[in-house]
Short mmCIF file of N, CA and C and ligand atoms in Angstrom, two decimals:
data_model
loop_
_atom_site.label_atom_id
_atom_site.label_comp_id
_atom_site.label_asym_id
_atom_site.label_seq_id
_atom_site.Cartn_x
_atom_site.Cartn_y
_atom_site.Cartn_z
N MET K 118 0.83 -0.89 0.14
CA MET K 118 -0.11 0.17 0.07
C MET K 118 0.66 1.30 -0.25
N ARG K 119 0.44 2.05 -0.83
CA ARG K 119 0.98 3.24 -0.97
C ARG K 119 1.11 4.05 0.33
N PRO K 120 2.35 4.78 1.37
CA PRO K 120 2.07 5.50 2.23
C PRO K 120 1.26 6.83 2.08
N PHE K 121 0.77 7.06 3.04
CA PHE K 121 0.38 8.76 3.04
C PHE K 121 1.46 9.85 3.10
N ILE K 122 1.05 10.73 2.48
CA ILE K 122 1.90 11.44 2.57
C ILE K 122 1.26 12.78 3.18
N CYS K 123 1.88 13.46 4.69
CA CYS K 123 1.26 14.20 5.23
C CYS K 123 0.93 15.86 4.69
N GLN K 124 0.23 16.36 4.94
CA GLN K 124 -0.26 17.68 4.08
C GLN K 124 0.36 18.58 4.94
N CYS K 125 0.99 18.47 6.19
CA CYS K 125 1.61 19.58 7.19
C CYS K 125 3.44 19.30 6.79
N CYS K 126 3.76 18.38 7.20
CA CYS K 126 5.11 17.96 7.16
C CYS K 126 5.84 17.42 5.85
N GLY K 127 4.97 17.01 5.10
CA GLY K 127 5.14 16.90 3.62
C GLY K 127 6.01 15.10 3.81
N LEU K 128 6.00 14.47 4.70
CA LEU K 128 6.49 13.04 5.17
C LEU K 128 5.74 12.32 5.29
N PRO K 129 5.97 11.09 4.38
CA PRO K 129 5.36 10.18 4.08
C PRO K 129 5.03 9.24 5.60
N PHE K 130 4.07 9.06 6.43
CA PHE K 130 3.61 7.97 7.21
C PHE K 130 2.50 6.93 6.31
N SER K 131 3.24 6.02 7.48
CA SER K 131 2.48 4.78 7.45
C SER K 131 0.97 4.78 8.67
N PRO K 132 0.07 3.82 7.54
CA PRO K 132 -1.40 3.77 8.54
C PRO K 132 -1.35 3.92 10.02
N LYS K 133 -0.19 3.12 10.55
CA LYS K 133 -0.19 3.34 12.25
C LYS K 133 0.11 4.56 12.88
N ILE K 134 0.58 6.16 12.40
CA ILE K 134 0.82 6.64 12.51
C ILE K 134 -0.15 7.77 11.97
N ARG K 135 -1.10 7.29 11.40
CA ARG K 135 -2.31 8.41 11.19
C ARG K 135 -2.51 9.55 12.32
N GLY K 136 -3.00 10.52 11.59
CA GLY K 136 -3.57 11.47 12.59
C GLY K 136 -4.91 11.31 13.13
N THR K 137 -5.34 11.73 14.02
CA THR K 137 -6.90 11.61 14.14
C THR K 137 -7.75 12.93 14.40
N ASN K 138 -8.64 12.57 13.94
CA ASN K 138 -10.25 13.69 13.65
C ASN K 138 -10.51 13.84 14.51
N ARG K 139 -11.48 14.94 15.11
CA ARG K 139 -12.10 15.18 16.32
C ARG K 139 -13.02 13.98 16.73
N ASP K 140 -13.84 13.20 15.83
CA ASP K 140 -14.47 12.19 16.10
C ASP K 140 -13.82 10.82 16.42
N GLN K 141 -12.16 11.21 16.36
CA GLN K 141 -11.81 10.01 16.40
C GLN K 141 -11.64 9.12 15.32
N SER K 142 -12.00 9.59 14.02
CA SER K 142 -11.69 8.80 13.25
C SER K 142 -9.96 9.34 12.50
N LEU K 143 -9.70 8.30 11.55
CA LEU K 143 -8.15 8.79 11.34
C LEU K 143 -8.26 9.44 9.91
N SER K 144 -7.09 10.36 9.98
CA SER K 144 -7.13 11.36 9.31
C SER K 144 -6.14 10.35 7.94
N SER K 145 -6.51 10.55 6.78
CA SER K 145 -5.71 10.50 5.52
C SER K 145 -4.83 11.68 5.01
N ASP K 146 -4.99 12.82 5.62
CA ASP K 146 -4.24 14.02 5.03
C ASP K 146 -3.10 14.66 6.10
N TYR K 147 -3.17 13.63 7.33
CA TYR K 147 -2.32 14.45 8.14
C TYR K 147 -1.69 13.27 9.30
N CYS K 148 -0.29 13.11 9.58
CA CYS K 148 0.47 11.95 10.68
C CYS K 148 0.26 12.75 11.79
N LEU K 149 0.39 11.77 12.81
CA LEU K 149 0.00 12.18 14.05
C LEU K 149 0.64 12.98 14.67
N ASP K 150 1.77 13.10 14.39
CA ASP K 150 3.37 14.20 14.77
C ASP K 150 2.46 15.60 14.81
N CYS K 151 1.66 15.57 13.67
CA CYS K 151 1.37 16.89 13.09
C CYS K 151 -0.54 17.29 13.47
N PHE K 152 -1.26 16.31 13.90
CA PHE K 152 -2.46 16.31 14.30
C PHE K 152 -2.89 15.61 14.91
N LYS K 153 -3.96 15.86 15.90
CA LYS K 153 -4.52 15.22 17.00
C LYS K 153 -5.47 15.86 17.23
N ASN K 154 -6.76 14.97 17.38
CA ASN K 154 -8.08 15.29 17.76
C ASN K 154 -8.59 16.34 17.02
N GLY K 155 -8.65 16.39 15.86
CA GLY K 155 -8.79 17.49 14.78
C GLY K 155 -8.19 18.67 14.93
N GLU K 156 -7.24 18.56 15.31
CA GLU K 156 -6.59 20.25 15.78
C GLU K 156 -5.01 19.74 15.22
N PHE K 157 -4.39 21.01 14.83
CA PHE K 157 -3.12 20.63 14.94
C PHE K 157 -2.38 20.99 16.11
N ARG K 158 -0.95 20.35 16.01
CA ARG K 158 -0.87 20.47 17.72
C ARG K 158 0.18 21.60 17.72
N ASP K 159 0.46 22.07 16.61
CA ASP K 159 1.42 23.44 16.93
C ASP K 159 0.33 24.10 15.49
N HIS K 160 -0.16 25.18 16.36
CA HIS K 160 -1.56 26.21 15.81
C HIS K 160 -0.31 27.32 15.27
N HIS K 161 0.89 27.90 15.89
CA HIS K 161 1.36 28.77 15.22
C HIS K 161 2.36 28.65 14.34
N LEU K 162 2.71 27.30 13.98
CA LEU K 162 3.64 26.88 12.91
C LEU K 162 3.47 27.30 11.61
N THR K 163 4.82 28.02 11.07
CA THR K 163 4.63 28.63 9.66
C THR K 163 4.99 27.56 8.80
N ILE K 164 5.66 28.37 7.56
CA ILE K 164 6.01 27.26 6.88
C ILE K 164 7.36 27.55 7.01
N GLN K 165 7.73 28.37 7.08
CA GLN K 165 9.39 28.50 7.37
C GLN K 165 9.94 27.90 8.65
N ASP K 166 9.00 27.45 9.72
CA ASP K 166 9.37 26.88 10.79
C ASP K 166 9.53 25.58 10.30
N MET K 167 8.66 24.92 9.40
CA MET K 167 8.42 23.57 9.42
C MET K 167 9.58 23.44 8.53
N GLU K 168 9.94 24.31 7.57
CA GLU K 168 11.24 23.81 7.21
C GLU K 168 12.33 23.81 7.86
N LYS K 169 12.63 24.50 8.65
CA LYS K 169 13.48 24.27 9.88
C LYS K 169 13.47 23.17 10.71
N LYS K 170 12.45 22.70 11.06
CA LYS K 170 12.03 21.41 11.95
C LYS K 170 12.43 20.71 10.71
N LEU K 171 11.97 20.29 9.62
CA LEU K 171 12.91 18.97 8.75
C LEU K 171 14.23 18.88 8.73
N LEU K 172 14.76 20.52 8.69
CA LEU K 172 16.56 20.44 8.76
C LEU K 172 16.76 19.59 9.88
N ILE K 173 16.16 20.30 10.94
CA ILE K 173 16.71 19.89 12.50
C ILE K 173 16.66 18.46 12.22
N ARG K 174 15.18 17.23 12.39
CA ARG K 174 15.31 16.29 11.74
C ARG K 174 16.30 15.45 10.86
N ALA K 175 16.42 15.93 10.08
CA ALA K 175 17.43 15.28 9.20
C ALA K 175 18.80 15.30 10.06
N ARG K 176 19.08 16.10 10.66
CA ARG K 176 20.49 16.65 11.22
C ARG K 176 20.64 15.51 12.28
N HIS K 177 19.51 15.71 13.33
CA HIS K 177 20.01 15.04 14.35
C HIS K 177 19.20 13.29 14.45
N HIS K 178 18.82 13.06 13.93
CA HIS K 178 17.71 11.78 13.66
C HIS K 178 18.15 11.05 12.53
N ASP K 179 17.94 10.26 12.36
CA ASP K 179 18.35 9.07 11.69
C ASP K 179 16.99 8.85 10.36
N GLU K 180 15.94 9.40 10.91
CA GLU K 180 14.45 9.27 10.08
C GLU K 180 15.14 9.39 8.75
N ILE K 181 14.98 11.35 8.28
CA ILE K 181 15.28 11.47 7.19
C ILE K 181 16.82 11.76 6.85
N SER K 182 17.05 11.75 5.63
CA SER K 182 18.46 12.33 4.89
C SER K 182 18.08 13.60 4.64
N LEU K 183 19.66 14.48 4.45
CA LEU K 183 19.42 15.62 4.24
C LEU K 183 19.03 15.98 2.96
N GLU K 184 19.23 15.43 1.83
CA GLU K 184 18.95 15.39 0.68
C GLU K 184 17.01 15.17 0.86
N GLU K 185 16.67 14.12 1.23
CA GLU K 185 15.26 14.08 1.80
C GLU K 185 14.83 15.39 2.18
N ALA K 186 15.17 15.90 3.19
CA ALA K 186 14.74 17.18 3.85
C ALA K 186 14.61 17.93 2.58
N HIS K 187 15.55 18.03 2.38
CA HIS K 187 15.40 19.26 0.82
C HIS K 187 14.31 19.15 -0.16
N ASP K 188 14.02 17.88 -0.49
CA ASP K 188 13.11 17.55 -1.48
C ASP K 188 11.69 17.99 -0.78
N THR K 189 11.67 17.51 0.46
CA THR K 189 10.33 17.87 1.11
C THR K 189 10.38 19.40 1.24
N ILE K 190 11.02 20.14 1.23
CA ILE K 190 10.91 21.69 1.54
C ILE K 190 10.28 21.95 0.20
N LYS K 191 10.46 21.78 -0.67
CA LYS K 191 10.41 21.69 -2.32
C LYS K 191 8.64 22.05 -1.89
N ILE K 192 8.47 20.52 -2.17
CA ILE K 192 6.73 20.35 -1.89
C ILE K 192 5.91 21.00 -1.16
N LEU K 193 6.17 21.62 0.18
CA LEU K 193 5.53 22.00 1.19
C LEU K 193 4.72 23.26 0.89
N PRO K 194 4.82 24.44 -0.02
CA PRO K 194 4.00 25.16 -0.68
C PRO K 194 2.60 24.49 -1.30
N ASP K 195 2.73 23.36 -1.69
CA ASP K 195 1.63 22.53 -2.55
C ASP K 195 1.07 22.09 -1.58
N LEU K 196 1.38 21.78 0.01
CA LEU K 196 0.67 20.73 0.45
C LEU K 196 -0.58 21.36 0.83
N LYS K 197 -1.73 20.87 1.58
CA LYS K 197 -2.99 21.71 1.66
C LYS K 197 -2.87 22.53 3.00
N ARG K 198 -1.98 22.44 3.79
CA ARG K 198 -1.86 22.95 5.59
C ARG K 198 -1.18 24.05 4.89
N TRP K 199 -0.11 24.48 3.77
CA TRP K 199 0.32 25.78 3.59
C TRP K 199 0.10 26.51 2.39
N ARG K 200 -1.17 25.72 1.48
CA ARG K 200 -1.15 26.45 0.22
C ARG K 200 -1.83 28.02 0.44
N MET K 201 -2.71 27.67 1.76
CA MET K 201 -3.56 29.02 2.20
C MET K 201 -2.25 30.40 2.20
N THR K 202 -1.28 30.02 2.97
CA THR K 202 -0.56 30.92 3.47
C THR K 202 0.36 31.15 2.35
N HIS K 203 0.15 30.88 1.36
CA HIS K 203 1.25 30.54 0.59
C HIS K 203 0.40 31.67 -0.77
N ILE K 204 -1.13 31.98 -0.71
CA ILE K 204 -1.56 32.80 -1.36
C ILE K 204 -1.21 34.26 -0.79
N LEU K 205 -1.43 34.10 0.58
CA LEU K 205 -1.34 35.61 1.22
C LEU K 205 -0.11 36.33 0.84
ZN1 ZN G 435 3.28 15.31 9.84
#
């Protein structure tokens, strides 16, 4: 099965870490890191913050490589969460 791509952080996530909607159904758009109980975990996060977070993740963890982080940063403006801020 194709992994979901989180529409906030841009990273692929497995069905096990799907975010949860307000009614506790599972989200197909967001991972649990970003979205829980129908709300974003970090309301004040900006797209620039997300870019920094991805770079930090690539540097300090082994989850993603620096190259993956850069590729992910490129797609951030097209993701659901950031499309609106993109227009502003
Ligand atoms: Zn996410």
